[in-house]
């Protein structure tokens, strides 16, 4: 009889998101949440003109499964944030950040947040349309492509 392997030390850690005096922990996504997160990332990249091309039908199909006020990027932390009275704009930004964090990694999510939301003179210079180019450069430098339709259906 073989012994059991304890995976506790290899479990993906949650994303810690401090806000004021609270720190929210966003759990690593399940397979179903991951599909939605990848679809949201693709939609955001197209909306922000980070990538160009046709909108994959598979992505649209997954997006259609997201209901009401569901925020897949935040998981169970979304309900905590709403209960704590986090304003809708901050909640939206936290959700977008978490989508990119889970779909593309921290470096990408940080670069997106800095280019789109930071109020710094060096970032404001890129607000005239170069922000998508800067994100595209980051995307190419990090070696990450966009989620393909097949990555949304693979388990």
mmCIF file with all atom_site columns, C-alpha atoms in Angstrom:
data_model
loop_
_atom_site.group_PDB
_atom_site.id
_atom_site.type_symbol
_atom_site.label_atom_id
_atom_site.label_alt_id
_atom_site.label_comp_id
_atom_site.label_asym_id
_atom_site.label_entity_id
_atom_site.label_seq_id
_atom_site.pdbx_PDB_ins_code
_atom_site.Cartn_x
_atom_site.Cartn_y
_atom_site.Cartn_z
_atom_site.occupancy
_atom_site.B_iso_or_equiv
_atom_site.pdbx_formal_charge
_atom_site.auth_seq_id
_atom_site.auth_comp_id
_atom_site.auth_asym_id
_atom_site.auth_atom_id
_atom_site.pdbx_PDB_model_num
ATOM 1   C CA . UNK A 1 1   ? 0.000   0.000  0.000   1.00 0.00 ? 1   UNK A CA 1
ATOM 2   C CA . UNK A 1 2   ? 1.460   3.351  -0.986  1.00 0.00 ? 2   UNK A CA 1
ATOM 3   C CA . UNK A 1 3   ? 1.481   6.315  1.319   1.00 0.00 ? 3   UNK A CA 1
ATOM 4   C CA . UNK A 1 4   ? -0.600  9.404  0.686   1.00 0.00 ? 4   UNK A CA 1
ATOM 5   C CA . UNK A 1 5   ? 1.093   12.547 -0.564  1.00 0.00 ? 5   UNK A CA 1
ATOM 6   C CA . UNK A 1 6   ? 0.202   15.713 1.321   1.00 0.00 ? 6   UNK A CA 1
ATOM 7   C CA . UNK A 1 7   ? -0.248  18.492 -1.246  1.00 0.00 ? 7   UNK A CA 1
ATOM 8   C CA . UNK A 1 8   ? -0.775  21.202 1.391   1.00 0.00 ? 8   UNK A CA 1
ATOM 9   C CA . UNK A 1 9   ? 2.583   22.838 0.749   1.00 0.00 ? 9   UNK A CA 1
ATOM 10  C CA . UNK A 1 10  ? 2.038   22.889 -3.019  1.00 0.00 ? 10  UNK A CA 1
ATOM 11  C CA . UNK A 1 11  ? -1.417  24.480 -3.080  1.00 0.00 ? 11  UNK A CA 1
ATOM 12  C CA . UNK A 1 12  ? -1.559  27.766 -4.975  1.00 0.00 ? 12  UNK A CA 1
ATOM 13  C CA . UNK A 1 13  ? -1.775  30.583 -2.439  1.00 0.00 ? 13  UNK A CA 1
ATOM 14  C CA . UNK A 1 14  ? -4.605  33.078 -2.503  1.00 0.00 ? 14  UNK A CA 1
ATOM 15  C CA . UNK A 1 15  ? -4.103  36.634 -3.703  1.00 0.00 ? 15  UNK A CA 1
ATOM 16  C CA . UNK A 1 16  ? -3.841  39.052 -0.762  1.00 0.00 ? 16  UNK A CA 1
ATOM 17  C CA . UNK A 1 17  ? -5.467  42.429 -1.528  1.00 0.00 ? 17  UNK A CA 1
ATOM 18  C CA . UNK A 1 18  ? -5.031  45.008 1.248   1.00 0.00 ? 18  UNK A CA 1
ATOM 19  C CA . UNK A 1 19  ? -7.529  47.864 1.231   1.00 0.00 ? 19  UNK A CA 1
ATOM 20  C CA . UNK A 1 20  ? -7.572  50.287 4.133   1.00 0.00 ? 20  UNK A CA 1
ATOM 21  C CA . UNK A 1 21  ? -7.612  48.335 7.376   1.00 0.00 ? 21  UNK A CA 1
ATOM 22  C CA . UNK A 1 22  ? -8.753  45.103 5.680   1.00 0.00 ? 22  UNK A CA 1
ATOM 23  C CA . UNK A 1 23  ? -6.893  42.498 3.709   1.00 0.00 ? 23  UNK A CA 1
ATOM 24  C CA . UNK A 1 24  ? -9.016  40.392 1.414   1.00 0.00 ? 24  UNK A CA 1
ATOM 25  C CA . UNK A 1 25  ? -7.809  36.965 0.361   1.00 0.00 ? 25  UNK A CA 1
ATOM 26  C CA . UNK A 1 26  ? -8.921  35.943 -3.113  1.00 0.00 ? 26  UNK A CA 1
ATOM 27  C CA . UNK A 1 27  ? -8.772  32.155 -3.413  1.00 0.00 ? 27  UNK A CA 1
ATOM 28  C CA . UNK A 1 28  ? -6.969  30.585 -6.346  1.00 0.00 ? 28  UNK A CA 1
ATOM 29  C CA . UNK A 1 29  ? -9.515  29.867 -9.074  1.00 0.00 ? 29  UNK A CA 1
ATOM 30  C CA . UNK A 1 30  ? -11.274 26.566 -9.579  1.00 0.00 ? 30  UNK A CA 1
ATOM 31  C CA . UNK A 1 31  ? -11.379 25.122 -13.086 1.00 0.00 ? 31  UNK A CA 1
ATOM 32  C CA . UNK A 1 32  ? -14.799 26.700 -13.730 1.00 0.00 ? 32  UNK A CA 1
ATOM 33  C CA . UNK A 1 33  ? -13.749 30.102 -12.361 1.00 0.00 ? 33  UNK A CA 1
ATOM 34  C CA . UNK A 1 34  ? -10.522 29.921 -14.378 1.00 0.00 ? 34  UNK A CA 1
ATOM 35  C CA . UNK A 1 35  ? -12.492 29.574 -17.630 1.00 0.00 ? 35  UNK A CA 1
ATOM 36  C CA . UNK A 1 36  ? -14.447 32.716 -16.788 1.00 0.00 ? 36  UNK A CA 1
ATOM 37  C CA . UNK A 1 37  ? -11.318 34.577 -15.719 1.00 0.00 ? 37  UNK A CA 1
ATOM 38  C CA . UNK A 1 38  ? -9.540  33.756 -18.978 1.00 0.00 ? 38  UNK A CA 1
ATOM 39  C CA . UNK A 1 39  ? -12.579 34.864 -20.982 1.00 0.00 ? 39  UNK A CA 1
ATOM 40  C CA . UNK A 1 40  ? -12.740 38.143 -19.029 1.00 0.00 ? 40  UNK A CA 1
ATOM 41  C CA . UNK A 1 41  ? -9.016  38.712 -19.615 1.00 0.00 ? 41  UNK A CA 1
ATOM 42  C CA . UNK A 1 42  ? -9.412  38.221 -23.355 1.00 0.00 ? 42  UNK A CA 1
ATOM 43  C CA . UNK A 1 43  ? -12.401 40.595 -23.428 1.00 0.00 ? 43  UNK A CA 1
ATOM 44  C CA . UNK A 1 44  ? -10.478 43.242 -21.439 1.00 0.00 ? 44  UNK A CA 1
ATOM 45  C CA . UNK A 1 45  ? -7.437  42.933 -23.714 1.00 0.00 ? 45  UNK A CA 1
ATOM 46  C CA . UNK A 1 46  ? -9.650  43.454 -26.754 1.00 0.00 ? 46  UNK A CA 1
ATOM 47  C CA . UNK A 1 47  ? -11.597 46.311 -25.092 1.00 0.00 ? 47  UNK A CA 1
ATOM 48  C CA . UNK A 1 48  ? -8.383  48.085 -24.048 1.00 0.00 ? 48  UNK A CA 1
ATOM 49  C CA . UNK A 1 49  ? -6.877  47.414 -27.498 1.00 0.00 ? 49  UNK A CA 1
ATOM 50  C CA . UNK A 1 50  ? -3.981  45.490 -25.995 1.00 0.00 ? 50  UNK A CA 1
ATOM 51  C CA . UNK A 1 51  ? -4.559  42.828 -28.637 1.00 0.00 ? 51  UNK A CA 1
ATOM 52  C CA . UNK A 1 52  ? -6.342  42.899 -31.948 1.00 0.00 ? 52  UNK A CA 1
ATOM 53  C CA . UNK A 1 53  ? -8.204  40.283 -33.839 1.00 0.00 ? 53  UNK A CA 1
ATOM 54  C CA . UNK A 1 54  ? -11.542 38.592 -33.961 1.00 0.00 ? 54  UNK A CA 1
ATOM 55  C CA . UNK A 1 55  ? -13.423 37.885 -30.763 1.00 0.00 ? 55  UNK A CA 1
ATOM 56  C CA . UNK A 1 56  ? -13.398 34.089 -30.372 1.00 0.00 ? 56  UNK A CA 1
ATOM 57  C CA . UNK A 1 57  ? -16.839 32.477 -30.172 1.00 0.00 ? 57  UNK A CA 1
ATOM 58  C CA . UNK A 1 58  ? -15.632 30.226 -27.354 1.00 0.00 ? 58  UNK A CA 1
ATOM 59  C CA . UNK A 1 59  ? -14.831 33.307 -25.277 1.00 0.00 ? 59  UNK A CA 1
ATOM 60  C CA . UNK A 1 60  ? -18.275 34.778 -25.957 1.00 0.00 ? 60  UNK A CA 1
ATOM 61  C CA . UNK A 1 61  ? -19.865 31.475 -24.933 1.00 0.00 ? 61  UNK A CA 1
ATOM 62  C CA . UNK A 1 62  ? -18.018 31.472 -21.601 1.00 0.00 ? 62  UNK A CA 1
ATOM 63  C CA . UNK A 1 63  ? -18.805 35.155 -20.975 1.00 0.00 ? 63  UNK A CA 1
ATOM 64  C CA . UNK A 1 64  ? -22.507 34.366 -21.459 1.00 0.00 ? 64  UNK A CA 1
ATOM 65  C CA . UNK A 1 65  ? -22.340 32.058 -18.421 1.00 0.00 ? 65  UNK A CA 1
ATOM 66  C CA . UNK A 1 66  ? -21.311 34.899 -16.079 1.00 0.00 ? 66  UNK A CA 1
ATOM 67  C CA . UNK A 1 67  ? -24.435 35.980 -14.227 1.00 0.00 ? 67  UNK A CA 1
ATOM 68  C CA . UNK A 1 68  ? -25.538 39.238 -12.628 1.00 0.00 ? 68  UNK A CA 1
ATOM 69  C CA . UNK A 1 69  ? -23.010 40.732 -10.280 1.00 0.00 ? 69  UNK A CA 1
ATOM 70  C CA . UNK A 1 70  ? -20.701 37.696 -10.404 1.00 0.00 ? 70  UNK A CA 1
ATOM 71  C CA . UNK A 1 71  ? -17.017 38.628 -10.179 1.00 0.00 ? 71  UNK A CA 1
ATOM 72  C CA . UNK A 1 72  ? -15.075 35.450 -10.995 1.00 0.00 ? 72  UNK A CA 1
ATOM 73  C CA . UNK A 1 73  ? -11.683 37.118 -10.547 1.00 0.00 ? 73  UNK A CA 1
ATOM 74  C CA . UNK A 1 74  ? -12.451 37.826 -6.893  1.00 0.00 ? 74  UNK A CA 1
ATOM 75  C CA . UNK A 1 75  ? -14.225 34.601 -6.018  1.00 0.00 ? 75  UNK A CA 1
ATOM 76  C CA . UNK A 1 76  ? -15.683 34.555 -2.507  1.00 0.00 ? 76  UNK A CA 1
ATOM 77  C CA . UNK A 1 77  ? -13.797 37.758 -1.600  1.00 0.00 ? 77  UNK A CA 1
ATOM 78  C CA . UNK A 1 78  ? -16.266 39.745 -3.760  1.00 0.00 ? 78  UNK A CA 1
ATOM 79  C CA . UNK A 1 79  ? -19.120 39.145 -1.299  1.00 0.00 ? 79  UNK A CA 1
ATOM 80  C CA . UNK A 1 80  ? -16.894 40.264 1.586   1.00 0.00 ? 80  UNK A CA 1
ATOM 81  C CA . UNK A 1 81  ? -16.003 43.461 -0.269  1.00 0.00 ? 81  UNK A CA 1
ATOM 82  C CA . UNK A 1 82  ? -19.648 44.224 -1.026  1.00 0.00 ? 82  UNK A CA 1
ATOM 83  C CA . UNK A 1 83  ? -20.621 43.542 2.604   1.00 0.00 ? 83  UNK A CA 1
ATOM 84  C CA . UNK A 1 84  ? -17.848 45.899 3.755   1.00 0.00 ? 84  UNK A CA 1
ATOM 85  C CA . UNK A 1 85  ? -19.209 48.670 1.532   1.00 0.00 ? 85  UNK A CA 1
ATOM 86  C CA . UNK A 1 86  ? -16.312 48.861 -0.934  1.00 0.00 ? 86  UNK A CA 1
ATOM 87  C CA . UNK A 1 87  ? -17.357 51.387 -3.576  1.00 0.00 ? 87  UNK A CA 1
ATOM 88  C CA . UNK A 1 88  ? -18.249 50.143 -7.032  1.00 0.00 ? 88  UNK A CA 1
ATOM 89  C CA . UNK A 1 89  ? -15.256 51.788 -8.746  1.00 0.00 ? 89  UNK A CA 1
ATOM 90  C CA . UNK A 1 90  ? -12.715 50.263 -6.382  1.00 0.00 ? 90  UNK A CA 1
ATOM 91  C CA . UNK A 1 91  ? -14.474 46.903 -6.549  1.00 0.00 ? 91  UNK A CA 1
ATOM 92  C CA . UNK A 1 92  ? -14.341 47.032 -10.344 1.00 0.00 ? 92  UNK A CA 1
ATOM 93  C CA . UNK A 1 93  ? -10.623 47.838 -10.315 1.00 0.00 ? 93  UNK A CA 1
ATOM 94  C CA . UNK A 1 94  ? -9.889  45.083 -7.803  1.00 0.00 ? 94  UNK A CA 1
ATOM 95  C CA . UNK A 1 95  ? -11.798 42.649 -9.994  1.00 0.00 ? 95  UNK A CA 1
ATOM 96  C CA . UNK A 1 96  ? -9.970  43.683 -13.156 1.00 0.00 ? 96  UNK A CA 1
ATOM 97  C CA . UNK A 1 97  ? -6.613  43.454 -11.364 1.00 0.00 ? 97  UNK A CA 1
ATOM 98  C CA . UNK A 1 98  ? -7.425  39.984 -10.037 1.00 0.00 ? 98  UNK A CA 1
ATOM 99  C CA . UNK A 1 99  ? -8.540  38.825 -13.501 1.00 0.00 ? 99  UNK A CA 1
ATOM 100 C CA . UNK A 1 100 ? -5.183  39.828 -14.982 1.00 0.00 ? 100 UNK A CA 1
ATOM 101 C CA . UNK A 1 101 ? -3.318  38.468 -11.938 1.00 0.00 ? 101 UNK A CA 1
ATOM 102 C CA . UNK A 1 102 ? -4.831  35.006 -12.316 1.00 0.00 ? 102 UNK A CA 1
ATOM 103 C CA . UNK A 1 103 ? -4.804  34.990 -16.141 1.00 0.00 ? 103 UNK A CA 1
ATOM 104 C CA . UNK A 1 104 ? -1.450  36.648 -16.888 1.00 0.00 ? 104 UNK A CA 1
ATOM 105 C CA . UNK A 1 105 ? 0.534   36.930 -13.662 1.00 0.00 ? 105 UNK A CA 1
ATOM 106 C CA . UNK A 1 106 ? 1.430   39.618 -11.181 1.00 0.00 ? 106 UNK A CA 1
ATOM 107 C CA . UNK A 1 107 ? 3.867   41.527 -13.423 1.00 0.00 ? 107 UNK A CA 1
ATOM 108 C CA . UNK A 1 108 ? 1.184   41.956 -16.079 1.00 0.00 ? 108 UNK A CA 1
ATOM 109 C CA . UNK A 1 109 ? -1.529  42.911 -13.573 1.00 0.00 ? 109 UNK A CA 1
ATOM 110 C CA . UNK A 1 110 ? 0.788   45.458 -11.911 1.00 0.00 ? 110 UNK A CA 1
ATOM 111 C CA . UNK A 1 111 ? 1.760   46.983 -15.266 1.00 0.00 ? 111 UNK A CA 1
ATOM 112 C CA . UNK A 1 112 ? -1.875  47.229 -16.325 1.00 0.00 ? 112 UNK A CA 1
ATOM 113 C CA . UNK A 1 113 ? -2.897  48.873 -13.035 1.00 0.00 ? 113 UNK A CA 1
ATOM 114 C CA . UNK A 1 114 ? -0.020  51.346 -13.188 1.00 0.00 ? 114 UNK A CA 1
ATOM 115 C CA . UNK A 1 115 ? -0.641  52.328 -16.798 1.00 0.00 ? 115 UNK A CA 1
ATOM 116 C CA . UNK A 1 116 ? -4.402  52.608 -16.524 1.00 0.00 ? 116 UNK A CA 1
ATOM 117 C CA . UNK A 1 117 ? -5.094  53.820 -12.974 1.00 0.00 ? 117 UNK A CA 1
ATOM 118 C CA . UNK A 1 118 ? -1.959  55.485 -11.554 1.00 0.00 ? 118 UNK A CA 1
ATOM 119 C CA . UNK A 1 119 ? -2.026  59.257 -11.180 1.00 0.00 ? 119 UNK A CA 1
ATOM 120 C CA . UNK A 1 120 ? 1.632   59.876 -11.989 1.00 0.00 ? 120 UNK A CA 1
ATOM 121 C CA . UNK A 1 121 ? 3.036   62.352 -14.553 1.00 0.00 ? 121 UNK A CA 1
ATOM 122 C CA . UNK A 1 122 ? 5.151   59.673 -16.276 1.00 0.00 ? 122 UNK A CA 1
ATOM 123 C CA . UNK A 1 123 ? 2.067   57.459 -16.642 1.00 0.00 ? 123 UNK A CA 1
ATOM 124 C CA . UNK A 1 124 ? -0.225  60.316 -17.676 1.00 0.00 ? 124 UNK A CA 1
ATOM 125 C CA . UNK A 1 125 ? 2.047   60.909 -20.685 1.00 0.00 ? 125 UNK A CA 1
ATOM 126 C CA . UNK A 1 126 ? 0.981   57.490 -21.961 1.00 0.00 ? 126 UNK A CA 1
ATOM 127 C CA . UNK A 1 127 ? -2.737  58.241 -21.578 1.00 0.00 ? 127 UNK A CA 1
ATOM 128 C CA . UNK A 1 128 ? -2.922  59.579 -25.139 1.00 0.00 ? 128 UNK A CA 1
ATOM 129 C CA . UNK A 1 129 ? -3.098  56.071 -26.573 1.00 0.00 ? 129 UNK A CA 1
ATOM 130 C CA . UNK A 1 130 ? 0.318   54.612 -25.857 1.00 0.00 ? 130 UNK A CA 1
ATOM 131 C CA . UNK A 1 131 ? -0.873  52.615 -22.837 1.00 0.00 ? 131 UNK A CA 1
ATOM 132 C CA . UNK A 1 132 ? -2.086  49.723 -25.041 1.00 0.00 ? 132 UNK A CA 1
ATOM 133 C CA . UNK A 1 133 ? 1.297   49.736 -26.800 1.00 0.00 ? 133 UNK A CA 1
ATOM 134 C CA . UNK A 1 134 ? 3.101   49.646 -23.454 1.00 0.00 ? 134 UNK A CA 1
ATOM 135 C CA . UNK A 1 135 ? 0.979   46.694 -22.336 1.00 0.00 ? 135 UNK A CA 1
ATOM 136 C CA . UNK A 1 136 ? 1.578   44.948 -25.637 1.00 0.00 ? 136 UNK A CA 1
ATOM 137 C CA . UNK A 1 137 ? 5.337   45.410 -25.143 1.00 0.00 ? 137 UNK A CA 1
ATOM 138 C CA . UNK A 1 138 ? 4.995   43.901 -21.667 1.00 0.00 ? 138 UNK A CA 1
ATOM 139 C CA . UNK A 1 139 ? 2.982   41.031 -23.080 1.00 0.00 ? 139 UNK A CA 1
ATOM 140 C CA . UNK A 1 140 ? 5.650   40.290 -25.684 1.00 0.00 ? 140 UNK A CA 1
ATOM 141 C CA . UNK A 1 141 ? 8.503   40.698 -23.197 1.00 0.00 ? 141 UNK A CA 1
ATOM 142 C CA . UNK A 1 142 ? 6.909   38.325 -20.695 1.00 0.00 ? 142 UNK A CA 1
ATOM 143 C CA . UNK A 1 143 ? 6.430   35.694 -23.405 1.00 0.00 ? 143 UNK A CA 1
ATOM 144 C CA . UNK A 1 144 ? 2.729   35.386 -22.664 1.00 0.00 ? 144 UNK A CA 1
ATOM 145 C CA . UNK A 1 145 ? 0.163   35.358 -25.413 1.00 0.00 ? 145 UNK A CA 1
ATOM 146 C CA . UNK A 1 146 ? -3.532  35.848 -25.023 1.00 0.00 ? 146 UNK A CA 1
ATOM 147 C CA . UNK A 1 147 ? -5.760  33.015 -23.928 1.00 0.00 ? 147 UNK A CA 1
ATOM 148 C CA . UNK A 1 148 ? -6.879  31.042 -26.888 1.00 0.00 ? 148 UNK A CA 1
ATOM 149 C CA . UNK A 1 149 ? -10.272 29.490 -27.309 1.00 0.00 ? 149 UNK A CA 1
ATOM 150 C CA . UNK A 1 150 ? -8.727  26.064 -26.699 1.00 0.00 ? 150 UNK A CA 1
ATOM 151 C CA . UNK A 1 151 ? -7.308  27.144 -23.324 1.00 0.00 ? 151 UNK A CA 1
ATOM 152 C CA . UNK A 1 152 ? -10.838 27.957 -22.222 1.00 0.00 ? 152 UNK A CA 1
ATOM 153 C CA . UNK A 1 153 ? -12.107 24.472 -22.934 1.00 0.00 ? 153 UNK A CA 1
ATOM 154 C CA . UNK A 1 154 ? -9.132  22.445 -21.751 1.00 0.00 ? 154 UNK A CA 1
ATOM 155 C CA . UNK A 1 155 ? -9.385  21.030 -18.232 1.00 0.00 ? 155 UNK A CA 1
#
